[in-house]
Structures are given as C-alpha cells and as structure tokens.
Amino acid sequence: MITTSGLTKVYQSRGREVTALDGVDLHVREGEVYGVIGQSGAGKSSLIRCINLLERPTSGTVTVAGQDLTALAGRGHRAGKELREARSRIGMVFQHFNLLASRTVQANIELPLEILGVPGRDRSRKVLELLDLVGLADKAKAYPGQLSGGQKQRVGIARALAGDPKVLLSDEATSALDPETTRSILQLLRDLNQQLGLTVLLITHEMDVVKTICDSAALMQKGRIVESGTVGELLATPGSELAHELFPVGGAASGPDSTVVDVTFHGDAAGRPVISQLSRTYNIDISILGAAMDTVGGKQIGRMRIELPGRFEENVVPIGFLREQGLQAEVVENDVTAIPVQTPAPLTKEVAK
Ligand SMILES: Nc1ncnc2c1ncn2[C@@H]1O[C@H](COP(=O)(O)OP(=O)(O)O)[C@@H](O)[C@H]1O
Ligand SMILES: [Mg+2]
C-alpha cells in the first residue's frame, strides 16, 4: 500500500545541509497498522511528510496504492490536480490536532470536503457519518475549545477520513494525550483499521503504542531504517533491538560457567511445559532470570530468560531441543566480566512481570 524506495531528504538550513532521510526503503502492506519508532530527530516526521508530499523528497520514490506520487509531483503544474486528488486519499492526523478554533466540529470536518468541491448536502451527511464513526455524534455544533484533548483528536481523525482515504498517516497522534486517552485513541485507530480496512502508518517515540496496535514496526535512527518487519518476525530476529524493547526480560548470568538463553513462546507452545521437559530430559537445573507474558500485535507472546549450567558448547543439545519444540531460543552474550567472582549471585534476579 505504501512503498518508499531510496527516499532521501536533505534540508538546507542556514547554509548547512541536514540529511533527515538517508535512503529509506519502507514497505507497508494493505490493511496493516505499521509503526515507525525512533528518537527525536531520527527523521520520523520528515518520512511522513515526504510520503504525502507535504515535503518534496530530495531523491527516491514514494508509491501509495500503486500510484507514484513523486512522479506526479515531478510533472509540475499540470499534474497538480492529480496530486491533490491522490493526497486527498491519504488521511493525516497530527499531534496537536490542527483544528480551526473559529469553526465548529462539523465545519472542521467539512473543510477537506469543501476543498474537494463536495456539495453542501453531501458534506453534512458525510460529517454525521464520520462523527458517528469516531463516537462524537453529539458534538457537531461544539467548538474545539469546548472539547477535551481526546475529543479533539477524534475530530482530527474524522477530518482525516473525510476523503475516504485508503491510508491514514499519524504523526505522534497520542503524544499530547494522557495514558487513558491514548489507549482509547489507539483503540479507535485499531477499530477503523479493521472496520474500514484502512492501512495505518503511525509514527511514535513510545514503544507502548507499537506494542498496543501495530502489526509491523520499523526502527529509525539518523534518517535510516535499521530494523523492520512484522512483530512476529522482529521477535524471531536474534539481537533485534526492537524485540528487546517490545519485550524486555531482565537478568544477567550468575557466573562465567553458564549459558543464558532468551526463549520466546508463540501460540500453542505457550501452553506446553517445555522448560520442565528440558530439565528432566537432560537432567539439568534451570534458573529463570526473568519472564513476561504479553499481547503484542494482538497475539499472546511469552518470553523467558533462562540460565543453563555450563558454557554454550555444553548446551548445544538442550538449545536444539527448545528449537525443535517450536520455540525461539536465542543465546545471550555472557557478559560476566563486570560481576566480581567472589560475590555470590542470587539464584533468581528480576522477574519482569
Ligand atoms: N524544515 C527543516 N529544515 C531544516 N532541518 C529540518 C527541517 N525539518 C526537520 N529538520 C531536521 O531533520 C532532522 C529530522 O527531523 P524530524 O524529521 O522532525 O525528526 P523526528 O520527527 O524523528 O523528530 C532533524 O535533525 C531536524 O532538525
Ligand atoms: Mg517528529
């Protein structure tokens, strides 16, 4: 649904060049909720602004629903109408809502329809439908100043949906909201994604947002995408920073003569007594250094960090056993140099949840 290829954006700022996007290849499938996460300055807003051509990319291409927007933008004035129409099929939600204070809720949502030249009666009908969809049917005549932050964002979302977009782009839509309101807005985005088959690309600096609603995610650093994939793929990628952030399980090895393994359980494997089978089959004592169960991307996933006695070479067979059971088992670098040998380490350390 959205593809960027070699997308680059260089800003000229007071005689200096700032590379905000450095060859971004992004693939967002139809009907998925895709999260891009990264620290401030990573280039997230530039990415979203280049995708809907609010910002002109320096190089590279952007394709949305099969249409090459960069080619349209490059054709100059005559393609202006086509580009405007293509952009009207991309909804955009902003962190600070960007509502007009002097217009009622209804008139705010109507604005994009006015610009598209939709006749008055059709506009009113559409607005009522949209207000219903976002749960604000009784607020048509209210002014933005009379609404809470969450209600304002619902208006922002209704306005973004006015042109019946196939794609919704959201730049930190929940960053100005409290945790409870954040949850309700994320739920709304999820519902819209499912009810309308809407593809959602959202930008956030909060891992919790990704965890709550995303099917896929990408990690951005310094204008580049350094990791990407479905949540399941990321969790299955050894050493994935996103997987670790999505699903932290704490705990370090108790000494140099042990092997620490992160075990991830998906689906029905979560219900089987795999660890006790491992212990009995190989007659080994297993310490649990940390464990967590959670719902990620709508799926129940468990993670556990276990410690096996003996070095890695001695544990190849038990680790193979875990993998044969359909679990993902990733050996964690045994960094015990920081632990003084004479200090007796506790058997079990932090249990995450
Ligand atoms: N209009 C602009 N002019 C000059 N530099 C910009 C402009 N917009 C963003 N930048 C710079 O580009 C980099 C990426 O910014 P941005 O895309 O806003 O990142 P994020 O949304 O991840 O915080 C930053 O170094 C920022 O200062
Ligand atoms: Mg930003």
PDB file of N, CA and C in Angstrom, residues 96-109 139-153 155-156 159:
ATOM      1  N   HIS A  96      -0.868  17.858  17.440  1.00  0.00           N
ATOM      2  CA  HIS A  96      -1.597  18.958  18.074  1.00  0.00           C
ATOM      3  C   HIS A  96      -2.919  19.247  17.370  1.00  0.00           C
ATOM      4  N   PHE A  97      -3.490  18.223  16.769  1.00  0.00           N
ATOM      5  CA  PHE A  97      -4.840  18.207  16.202  1.00  0.00           C
ATOM      6  C   PHE A  97      -5.030  19.142  14.998  1.00  0.00           C
ATOM      7  N   ASN A  98      -4.417  20.358  15.048  1.00  0.00           N
ATOM      8  CA  ASN A  98      -4.536  21.325  13.945  1.00  0.00           C
ATOM      9  C   ASN A  98      -5.991  21.617  13.558  1.00  0.00           C
ATOM     10  N   LEU A  99      -6.844  21.854  14.569  1.00  0.00           N
ATOM     11  CA  LEU A  99      -8.234  22.222  14.281  1.00  0.00           C
ATOM     12  C   LEU A  99      -8.343  23.743  14.216  1.00  0.00           C
ATOM     13  N   LEU A 100      -9.329  24.213  13.470  1.00  0.00           N
ATOM     14  CA  LEU A 100      -9.560  25.661  13.413  1.00  0.00           C
ATOM     15  C   LEU A 100     -10.496  26.041  14.559  1.00  0.00           C
ATOM     16  N   ALA A 101     -10.013  26.918  15.448  1.00  0.00           N
ATOM     17  CA  ALA A 101     -10.750  27.257  16.672  1.00  0.00           C
ATOM     18  C   ALA A 101     -12.064  27.978  16.378  1.00  0.00           C
ATOM     19  N   SER A 102     -12.116  28.693  15.254  1.00  0.00           N
ATOM     20  CA  SER A 102     -13.298  29.505  14.954  1.00  0.00           C
ATOM     21  C   SER A 102     -14.394  28.699  14.246  1.00  0.00           C
ATOM     22  N   ARG A 103     -14.092  27.449  13.922  1.00  0.00           N
ATOM     23  CA  ARG A 103     -15.079  26.626  13.231  1.00  0.00           C
ATOM     24  C   ARG A 103     -15.621  25.554  14.187  1.00  0.00           C
ATOM     25  N   THR A 104     -16.889  25.199  14.006  1.00  0.00           N
ATOM     26  CA  THR A 104     -17.460  24.115  14.808  1.00  0.00           C
ATOM     27  C   THR A 104     -16.798  22.796  14.401  1.00  0.00           C
ATOM     28  N   VAL A 105     -17.054  21.794  15.217  1.00  0.00           N
ATOM     29  CA  VAL A 105     -16.564  20.450  14.911  1.00  0.00           C
ATOM     30  C   VAL A 105     -16.992  20.054  13.505  1.00  0.00           C
ATOM     31  N   GLN A 106     -18.274  20.247  13.237  1.00  0.00           N
ATOM     32  CA  GLN A 106     -18.822  19.900  11.921  1.00  0.00           C
ATOM     33  C   GLN A 106     -18.074  20.619  10.793  1.00  0.00           C
ATOM     34  N   ALA A 107     -17.866  21.930  10.982  1.00  0.00           N
ATOM     35  CA  ALA A 107     -17.223  22.730   9.929  1.00  0.00           C
ATOM     36  C   ALA A 107     -15.752  22.354   9.766  1.00  0.00           C
ATOM     37  N   ASN A 108     -15.112  21.927  10.849  1.00  0.00           N
ATOM     38  CA  ASN A 108     -13.732  21.456  10.740  1.00  0.00           C
ATOM     39  C   ASN A 108     -13.645  20.203   9.879  1.00  0.00           C
ATOM     40  N   ILE A 109     -14.579  19.293  10.120  1.00  0.00           N
ATOM     41  CA  ILE A 109     -14.540  18.022   9.377  1.00  0.00           C
ATOM     42  C   ILE A 109     -14.925  18.249   7.911  1.00  0.00           C
ATOM     43  N   LYS A 139     -21.498  16.093  19.184  1.00  0.00           N
ATOM     44  CA  LYS A 139     -20.610  17.264  19.288  1.00  0.00           C
ATOM     45  C   LYS A 139     -20.532  18.100  18.008  1.00  0.00           C
ATOM     46  N   ALA A 140     -21.420  17.850  17.054  1.00  0.00           N
ATOM     47  CA  ALA A 140     -21.322  18.532  15.756  1.00  0.00           C
ATOM     48  C   ALA A 140     -21.240  20.054  15.900  1.00  0.00           C
ATOM     49  N   LYS A 141     -22.008  20.622  16.830  1.00  0.00           N
ATOM     50  CA  LYS A 141     -22.085  22.087  16.932  1.00  0.00           C
ATOM     51  C   LYS A 141     -21.099  22.678  17.938  1.00  0.00           C
ATOM     52  N   ALA A 142     -20.334  21.807  18.606  1.00  0.00           N
ATOM     53  CA  ALA A 142     -19.375  22.316  19.596  1.00  0.00           C
ATOM     54  C   ALA A 142     -18.176  22.949  18.891  1.00  0.00           C
ATOM     55  N   TYR A 143     -17.460  23.797  19.632  1.00  0.00           N
ATOM     56  CA  TYR A 143     -16.217  24.369  19.127  1.00  0.00           C
ATOM     57  C   TYR A 143     -15.040  23.624  19.745  1.00  0.00           C
ATOM     58  N   PRO A 144     -13.909  23.560  19.036  1.00  0.00           N
ATOM     59  CA  PRO A 144     -12.760  22.822  19.558  1.00  0.00           C
ATOM     60  C   PRO A 144     -12.429  23.197  21.011  1.00  0.00           C
ATOM     61  N   GLY A 145     -12.568  24.481  21.358  1.00  0.00           N
ATOM     62  CA  GLY A 145     -12.252  24.929  22.712  1.00  0.00           C
ATOM     63  C   GLY A 145     -13.104  24.276  23.793  1.00  0.00           C
ATOM     64  N   GLN A 146     -14.229  23.710  23.396  1.00  0.00           N
ATOM     65  CA  GLN A 146     -15.123  23.075  24.378  1.00  0.00           C
ATOM     66  C   GLN A 146     -14.849  21.574  24.518  1.00  0.00           C
ATOM     67  N   LEU A 147     -13.822  21.086  23.812  1.00  0.00           N
ATOM     68  CA  LEU A 147     -13.567  19.633  23.805  1.00  0.00           C
ATOM     69  C   LEU A 147     -12.309  19.272  24.589  1.00  0.00           C
ATOM     70  N   SER A 148     -12.276  18.040  25.075  1.00  0.00           N
ATOM     71  CA  SER A 148     -11.058  17.508  25.706  1.00  0.00           C
ATOM     72  C   SER A 148     -10.052  17.155  24.606  1.00  0.00           C
ATOM     73  N   GLY A 149      -8.818  16.885  25.030  1.00  0.00           N
ATOM     74  CA  GLY A 149      -7.778  16.511  24.061  1.00  0.00           C
ATOM     75  C   GLY A 149      -8.159  15.286  23.243  1.00  0.00           C
ATOM     76  N   GLY A 150      -8.705  14.290  23.919  1.00  0.00           N
ATOM     77  CA  GLY A 150      -9.090  13.064  23.222  1.00  0.00           C
ATOM     78  C   GLY A 150     -10.193  13.327  22.216  1.00  0.00           C
ATOM     79  N   GLN A 151     -11.164  14.193  22.611  1.00  0.00           N
ATOM     80  CA  GLN A 151     -12.252  14.520  21.678  1.00  0.00           C
ATOM     81  C   GLN A 151     -11.715  15.306  20.485  1.00  0.00           C
ATOM     82  N   LYS A 152     -10.768  16.208  20.749  1.00  0.00           N
ATOM     83  CA  LYS A 152     -10.176  16.968  19.631  1.00  0.00           C
ATOM     84  C   LYS A 152      -9.493  16.016  18.658  1.00  0.00           C
ATOM     85  N   GLN A 153      -8.789  15.020  19.201  1.00  0.00           N
ATOM     86  CA  GLN A 153      -8.101  14.094  18.296  1.00  0.00           C
ATOM     87  C   GLN A 153      -9.115  13.254  17.518  1.00  0.00           C
ATOM     88  N   VAL A 155     -11.915  14.394  16.448  1.00  0.00           N
ATOM     89  CA  VAL A 155     -12.308  15.287  15.353  1.00  0.00           C
ATOM     90  C   VAL A 155     -11.226  15.266  14.269  1.00  0.00           C
ATOM     91  N   GLY A 156      -9.964  15.307  14.716  1.00  0.00           N
ATOM     92  CA  GLY A 156      -8.846  15.255  13.761  1.00  0.00           C
ATOM     93  C   GLY A 156      -8.894  13.985  12.919  1.00  0.00           C
ATOM     94  N   ARG A 159     -11.817  14.199  10.428  1.00  0.00           N
ATOM     95  CA  ARG A 159     -11.440  15.064   9.307  1.00  0.00           C
ATOM     96  C   ARG A 159     -10.506  14.320   8.356  1.00  0.00           C
TER      97      ARG A 159
END
